[in-house]
mmCIF file of C-alpha atoms in Angstrom:
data_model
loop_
_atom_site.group_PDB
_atom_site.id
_atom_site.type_symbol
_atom_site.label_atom_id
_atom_site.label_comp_id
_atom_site.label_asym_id
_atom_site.label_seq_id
_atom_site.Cartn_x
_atom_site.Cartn_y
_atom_site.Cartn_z
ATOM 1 C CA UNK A 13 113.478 86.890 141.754
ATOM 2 C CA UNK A 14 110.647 87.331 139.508
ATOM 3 C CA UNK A 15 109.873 84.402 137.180
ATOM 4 C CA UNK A 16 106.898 85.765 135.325
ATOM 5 C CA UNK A 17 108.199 88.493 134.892
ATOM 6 C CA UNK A 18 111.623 87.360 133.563
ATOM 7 C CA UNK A 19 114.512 85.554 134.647
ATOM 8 C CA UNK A 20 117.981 84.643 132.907
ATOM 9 C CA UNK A 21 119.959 81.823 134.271
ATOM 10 C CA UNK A 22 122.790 80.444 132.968
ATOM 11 C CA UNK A 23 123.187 75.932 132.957
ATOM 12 C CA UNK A 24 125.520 73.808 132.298
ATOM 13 C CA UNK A 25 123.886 70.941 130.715
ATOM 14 C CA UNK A 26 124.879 67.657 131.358
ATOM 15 C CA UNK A 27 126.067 64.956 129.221
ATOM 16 C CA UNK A 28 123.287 62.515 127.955
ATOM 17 C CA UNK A 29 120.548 65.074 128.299
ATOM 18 C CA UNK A 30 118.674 66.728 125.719
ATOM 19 C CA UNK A 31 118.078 70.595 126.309
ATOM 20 C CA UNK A 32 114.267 70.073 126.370
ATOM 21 C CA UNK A 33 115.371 67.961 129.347
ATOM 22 C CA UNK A 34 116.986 70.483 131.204
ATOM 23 C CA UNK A 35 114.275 72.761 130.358
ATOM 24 C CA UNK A 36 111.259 70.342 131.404
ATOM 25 C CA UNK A 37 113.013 70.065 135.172
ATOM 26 C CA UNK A 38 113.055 73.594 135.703
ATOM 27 C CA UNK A 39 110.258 74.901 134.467
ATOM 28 C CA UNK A 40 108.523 71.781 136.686
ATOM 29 C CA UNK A 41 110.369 73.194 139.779
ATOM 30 C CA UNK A 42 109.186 76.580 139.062
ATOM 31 C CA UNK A 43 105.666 75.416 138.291
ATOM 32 C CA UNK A 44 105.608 73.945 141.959
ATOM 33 C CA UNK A 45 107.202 76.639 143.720
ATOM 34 C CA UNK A 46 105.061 79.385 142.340
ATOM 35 C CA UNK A 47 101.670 77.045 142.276
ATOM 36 C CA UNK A 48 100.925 77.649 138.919
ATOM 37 C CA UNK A 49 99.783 74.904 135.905
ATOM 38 C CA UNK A 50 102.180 76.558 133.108
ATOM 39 C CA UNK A 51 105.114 79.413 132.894
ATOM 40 C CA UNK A 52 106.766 79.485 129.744
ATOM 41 C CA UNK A 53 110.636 78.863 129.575
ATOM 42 C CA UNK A 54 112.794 78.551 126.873
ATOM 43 C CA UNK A 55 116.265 78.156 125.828
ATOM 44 C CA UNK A 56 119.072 79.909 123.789
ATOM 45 C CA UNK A 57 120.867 77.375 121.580
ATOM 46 C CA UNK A 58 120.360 73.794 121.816
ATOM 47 C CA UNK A 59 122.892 71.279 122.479
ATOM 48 C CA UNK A 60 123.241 67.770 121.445
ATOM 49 C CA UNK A 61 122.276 65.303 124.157
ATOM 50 C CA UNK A 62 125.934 63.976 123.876
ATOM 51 C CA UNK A 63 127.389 67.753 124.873
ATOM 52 C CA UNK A 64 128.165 69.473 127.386
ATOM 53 C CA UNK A 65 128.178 73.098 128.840
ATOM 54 C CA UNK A 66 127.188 76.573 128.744
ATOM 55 C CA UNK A 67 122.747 76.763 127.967
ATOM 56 C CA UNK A 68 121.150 79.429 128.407
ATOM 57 C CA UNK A 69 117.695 79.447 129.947
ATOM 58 C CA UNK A 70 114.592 82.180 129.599
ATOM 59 C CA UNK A 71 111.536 82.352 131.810
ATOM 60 C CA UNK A 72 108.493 83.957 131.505
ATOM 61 C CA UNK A 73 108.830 87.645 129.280
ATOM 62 C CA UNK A 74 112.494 86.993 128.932
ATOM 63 C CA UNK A 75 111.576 84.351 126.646
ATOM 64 C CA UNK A 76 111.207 87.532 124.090
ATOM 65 C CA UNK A 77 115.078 87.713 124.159
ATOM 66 C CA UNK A 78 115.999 84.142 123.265
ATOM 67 C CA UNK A 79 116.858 85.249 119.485
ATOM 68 C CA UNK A 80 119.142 87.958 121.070
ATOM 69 C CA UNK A 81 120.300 85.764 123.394
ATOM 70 C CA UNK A 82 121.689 82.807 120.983
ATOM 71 C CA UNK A 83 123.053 85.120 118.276
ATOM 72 C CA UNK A 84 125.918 85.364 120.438
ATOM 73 C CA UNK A 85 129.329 84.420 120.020
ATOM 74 C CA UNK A 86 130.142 80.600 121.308
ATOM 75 C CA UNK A 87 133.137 78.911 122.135
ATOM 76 C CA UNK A 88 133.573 75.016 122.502
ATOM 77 C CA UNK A 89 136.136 72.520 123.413
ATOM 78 C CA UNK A 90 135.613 69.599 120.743
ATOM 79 C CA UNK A 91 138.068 66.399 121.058
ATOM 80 C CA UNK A 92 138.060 64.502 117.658
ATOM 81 C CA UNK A 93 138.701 61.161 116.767
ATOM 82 C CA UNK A 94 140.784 60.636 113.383
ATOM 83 C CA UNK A 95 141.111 57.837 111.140
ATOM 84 C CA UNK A 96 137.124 56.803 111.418
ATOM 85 C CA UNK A 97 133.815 58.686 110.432
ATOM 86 C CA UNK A 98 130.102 57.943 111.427
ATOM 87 C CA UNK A 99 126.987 58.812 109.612
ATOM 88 C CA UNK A 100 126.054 61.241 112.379
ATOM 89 C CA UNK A 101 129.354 62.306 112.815
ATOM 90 C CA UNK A 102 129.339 61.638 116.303
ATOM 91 C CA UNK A 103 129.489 58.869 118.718
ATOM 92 C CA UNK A 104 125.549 58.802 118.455
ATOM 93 C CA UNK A 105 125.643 56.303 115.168
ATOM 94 C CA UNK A 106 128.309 53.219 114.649
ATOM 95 C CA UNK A 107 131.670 53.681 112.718
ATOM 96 C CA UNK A 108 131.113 53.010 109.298
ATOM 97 C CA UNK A 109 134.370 53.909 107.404
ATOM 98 C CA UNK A 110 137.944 53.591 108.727
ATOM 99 C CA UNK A 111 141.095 55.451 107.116
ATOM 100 C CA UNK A 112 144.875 55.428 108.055
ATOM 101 C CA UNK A 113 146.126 58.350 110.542
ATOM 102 C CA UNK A 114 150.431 57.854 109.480
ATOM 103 C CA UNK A 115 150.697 60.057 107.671
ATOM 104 C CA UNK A 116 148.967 62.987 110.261
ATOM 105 C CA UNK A 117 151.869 65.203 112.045
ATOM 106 C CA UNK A 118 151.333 68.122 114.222
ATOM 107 C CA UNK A 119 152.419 70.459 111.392
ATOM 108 C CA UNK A 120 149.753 69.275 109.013
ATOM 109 C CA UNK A 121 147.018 69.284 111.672
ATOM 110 C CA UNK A 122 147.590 73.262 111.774
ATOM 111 C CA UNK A 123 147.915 73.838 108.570
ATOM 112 C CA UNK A 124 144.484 72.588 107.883
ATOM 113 C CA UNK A 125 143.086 73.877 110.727
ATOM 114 C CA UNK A 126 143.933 77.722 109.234
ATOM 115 C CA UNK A 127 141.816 76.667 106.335
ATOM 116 C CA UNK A 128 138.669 76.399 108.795
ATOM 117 C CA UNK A 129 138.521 79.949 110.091
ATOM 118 C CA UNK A 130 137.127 82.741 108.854
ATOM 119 C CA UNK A 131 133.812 82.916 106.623
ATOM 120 C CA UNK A 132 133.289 79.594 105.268
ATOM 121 C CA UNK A 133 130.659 77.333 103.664
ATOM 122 C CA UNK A 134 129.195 74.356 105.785
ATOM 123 C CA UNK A 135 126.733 71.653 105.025
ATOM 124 C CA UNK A 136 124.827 71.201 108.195
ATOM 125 C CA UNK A 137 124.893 67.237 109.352
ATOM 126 C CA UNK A 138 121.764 65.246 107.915
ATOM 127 C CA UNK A 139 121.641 64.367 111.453
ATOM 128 C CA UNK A 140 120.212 67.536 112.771
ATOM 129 C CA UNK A 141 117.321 69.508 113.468
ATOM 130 C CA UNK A 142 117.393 71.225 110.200
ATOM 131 C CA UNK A 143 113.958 70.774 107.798
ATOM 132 C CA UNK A 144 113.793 69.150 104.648
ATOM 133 C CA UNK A 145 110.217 69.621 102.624
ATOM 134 C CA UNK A 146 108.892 70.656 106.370
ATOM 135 C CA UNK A 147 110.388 67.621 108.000
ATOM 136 C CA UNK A 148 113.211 67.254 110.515
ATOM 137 C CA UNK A 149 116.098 65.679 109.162
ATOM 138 C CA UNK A 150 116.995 63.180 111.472
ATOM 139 C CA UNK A 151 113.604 62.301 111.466
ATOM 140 C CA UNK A 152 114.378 61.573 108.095
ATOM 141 C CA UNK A 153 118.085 59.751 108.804
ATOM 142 C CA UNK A 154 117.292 58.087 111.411
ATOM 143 C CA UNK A 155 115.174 55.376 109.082
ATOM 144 C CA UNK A 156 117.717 55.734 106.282
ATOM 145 C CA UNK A 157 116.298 58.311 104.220
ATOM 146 C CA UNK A 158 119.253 59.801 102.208
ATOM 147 C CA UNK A 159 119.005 63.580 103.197
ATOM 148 C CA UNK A 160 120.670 66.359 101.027
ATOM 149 C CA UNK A 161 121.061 69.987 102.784
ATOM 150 C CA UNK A 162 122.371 73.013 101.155
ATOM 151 C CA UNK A 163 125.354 74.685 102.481
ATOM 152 C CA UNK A 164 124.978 77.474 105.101
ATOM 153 C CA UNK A 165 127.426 80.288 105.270
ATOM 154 C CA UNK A 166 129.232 81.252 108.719
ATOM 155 C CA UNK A 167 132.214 82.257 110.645
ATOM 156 C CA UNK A 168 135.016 80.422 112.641
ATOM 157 C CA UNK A 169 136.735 83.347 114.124
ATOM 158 C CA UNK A 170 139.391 80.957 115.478
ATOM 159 C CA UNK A 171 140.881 77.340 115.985
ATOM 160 C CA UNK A 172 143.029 76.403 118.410
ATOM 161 C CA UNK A 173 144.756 72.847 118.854
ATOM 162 C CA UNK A 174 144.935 72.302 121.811
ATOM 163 C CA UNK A 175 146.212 68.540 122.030
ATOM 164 C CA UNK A 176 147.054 66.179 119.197
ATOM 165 C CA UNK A 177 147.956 62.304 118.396
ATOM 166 C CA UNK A 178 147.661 60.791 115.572
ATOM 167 C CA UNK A 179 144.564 59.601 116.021
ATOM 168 C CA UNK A 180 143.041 62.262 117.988
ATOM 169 C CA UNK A 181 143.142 66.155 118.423
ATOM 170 C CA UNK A 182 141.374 68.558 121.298
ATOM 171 C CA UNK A 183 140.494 71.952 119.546
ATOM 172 C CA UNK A 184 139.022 75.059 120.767
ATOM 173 C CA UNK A 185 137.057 76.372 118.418
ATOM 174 C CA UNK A 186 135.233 80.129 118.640
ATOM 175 C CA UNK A 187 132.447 80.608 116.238
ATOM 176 C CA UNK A 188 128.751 82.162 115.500
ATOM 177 C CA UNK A 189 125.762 81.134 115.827
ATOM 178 C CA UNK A 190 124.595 78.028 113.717
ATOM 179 C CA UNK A 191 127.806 76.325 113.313
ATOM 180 C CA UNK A 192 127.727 73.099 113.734
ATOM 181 C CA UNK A 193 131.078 71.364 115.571
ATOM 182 C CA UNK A 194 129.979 67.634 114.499
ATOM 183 C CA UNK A 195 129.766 69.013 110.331
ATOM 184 C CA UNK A 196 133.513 70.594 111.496
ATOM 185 C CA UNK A 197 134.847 67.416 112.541
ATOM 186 C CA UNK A 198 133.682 65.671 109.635
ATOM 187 C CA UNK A 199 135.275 68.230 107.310
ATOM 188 C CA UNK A 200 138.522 68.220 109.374
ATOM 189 C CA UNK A 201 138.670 64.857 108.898
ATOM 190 C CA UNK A 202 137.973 64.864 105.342
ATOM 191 C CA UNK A 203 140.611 67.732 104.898
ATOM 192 C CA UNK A 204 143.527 65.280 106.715
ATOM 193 C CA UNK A 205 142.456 62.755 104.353
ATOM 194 C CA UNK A 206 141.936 60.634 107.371
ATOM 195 C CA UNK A 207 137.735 60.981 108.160
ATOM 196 C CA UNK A 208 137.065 62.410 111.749
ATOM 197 C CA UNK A 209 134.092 62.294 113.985
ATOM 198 C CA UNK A 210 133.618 63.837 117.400
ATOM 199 C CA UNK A 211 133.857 62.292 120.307
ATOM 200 C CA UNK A 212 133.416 65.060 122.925
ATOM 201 C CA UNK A 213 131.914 68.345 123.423
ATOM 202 C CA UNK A 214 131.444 71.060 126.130
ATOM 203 C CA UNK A 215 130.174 74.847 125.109
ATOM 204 C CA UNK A 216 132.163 76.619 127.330
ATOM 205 C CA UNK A 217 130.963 80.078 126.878
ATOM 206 C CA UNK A 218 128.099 81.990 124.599
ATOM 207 C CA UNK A 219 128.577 85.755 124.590
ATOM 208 C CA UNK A 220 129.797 87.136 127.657
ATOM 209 C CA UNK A 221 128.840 84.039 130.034
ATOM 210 C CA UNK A 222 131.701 81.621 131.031
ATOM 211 C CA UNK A 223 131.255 78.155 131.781
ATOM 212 C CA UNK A 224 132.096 79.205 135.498
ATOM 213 C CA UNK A 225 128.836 81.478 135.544
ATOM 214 C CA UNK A 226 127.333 78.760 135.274
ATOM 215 C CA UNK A 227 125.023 76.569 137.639
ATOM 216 C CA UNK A 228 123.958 72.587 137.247
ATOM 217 C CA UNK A 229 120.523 71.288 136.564
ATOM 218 C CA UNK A 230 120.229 70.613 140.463
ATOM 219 C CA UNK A 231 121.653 73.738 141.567
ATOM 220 C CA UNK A 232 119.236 75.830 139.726
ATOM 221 C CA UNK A 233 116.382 73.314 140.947
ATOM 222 C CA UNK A 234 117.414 74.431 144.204
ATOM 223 C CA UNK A 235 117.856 78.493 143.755
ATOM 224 C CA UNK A 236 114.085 77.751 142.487
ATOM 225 C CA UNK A 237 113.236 76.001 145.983
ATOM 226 C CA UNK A 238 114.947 78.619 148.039
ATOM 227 C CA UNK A 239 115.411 81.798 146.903
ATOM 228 C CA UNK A 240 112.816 84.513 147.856
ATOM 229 C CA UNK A 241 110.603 85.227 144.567
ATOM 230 C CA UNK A 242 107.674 87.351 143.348
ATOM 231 C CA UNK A 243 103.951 85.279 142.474
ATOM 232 C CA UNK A 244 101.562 86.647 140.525
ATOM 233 C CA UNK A 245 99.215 84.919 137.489
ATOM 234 C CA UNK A 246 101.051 85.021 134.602
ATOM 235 C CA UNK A 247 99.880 86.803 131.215
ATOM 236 C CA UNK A 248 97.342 84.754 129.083
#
């Protein structure tokens, strides 16, 4: 394999790291394997610390096809909890609102899920990585700023429910690039007159590459270790 020249490989991330993490481990590995101070590496779509699943990772000149690389169709497994939202949507912030769940059946779950697919308008989370006046905006949440984002257009090309209770549904969601599942949740939620906020994630598959493609953080440490590779300096 050839490193500085350009190498693709496929992780899944795991839960409670950041992407930066899984990108700071290998790109030490490879730093120590091929003696060198720096290599760039990169990755294609970022995941939230609290998800799970398919990342994909660029070294050296293949860092040139990250754009191409995230534009890609992705597909994700989301489990939502109904009846309770959270100002980040998530689990990463406390509960702040509850709402009664009797009055959610099967039947209405998808019947509102049909109204999520398709092109549709989404206002990213104001915990996310999106800028407001050049600044991140949960920067900006996190110390209680109120943040106000404009809607983004995208496209859901399907929902699936794949479990429900009252209180909590499993979907499989397939979508483009820049959705965000967390702003989904919250608008699923809102659309059950119930609130929502996830509780689980795993990316199971950008473009062509299945979550079974895919190696862990240690197992790709390791293929760096091992395998047989080309050294050279890398490009200034």
């Amino acid at each position: 394999m050839n490193f500085i020249e350009g190498e693709i490989l496929y992780i899944d991330k795991p839960l409670g790291w950041t992407s930066f993490d899984a990108v700071k481990r290998l790109r030490g590995a490879l730093t120590r394997r091929l003696g060198i101070k720096k290599i760039k590496v990169g990755h294609a779509g970022t995941l939230d610390p609290l998800a799970t699943g398919v990342m994909v990772l660029c070294t050296g000149r293949a860092t040139k096809r990250i754009d191409e690389l995230q534009s890609g169709v992705k597909e994700y497994v989301a489990t939502i909890a109904l009846g309770a939202t959270t100002p980040s949507f998530d689990l990463e912030t406390e509960i702040d609102a509850t709402y009664p769940t009797e009055h959610i059946t099967r039947e209405l779950t998808e019947e509102c899920l049909k109204k999520f697919t398709g092109r549709i308008e989404q206002i990213p989370p104001a915990f996310s990585a999106c800028k407001v006046d050049g600044k991140r905006a949960y920067k900006l949440a996190r110390k209680g700023h109120d943040v106000e984002l404009k809607p983004k257009i995208l496209v859901i090309d399907s929902i699936e429910l794949l479990s429900f209770a009252p209180t909590e549904i499993q979907i499989r969601v397939v979508c483009s690039k820049g959705t965000y599942i967390r702003a989904l949740a919250r608008d699923i939620g809102r659309a059950l007159g119930s609130g929502g906020h996830l509780t689980a994630l795993r990316r199971t598959r950008i473009g062509q590459i299945g979550i079974d493609e895919c190696m862990t953080v240690d197992e790709a440490a390791e293929l760096i270790r091992t395998t047989e590779i080309e050294t050279y300096d890398e490009e200034d």
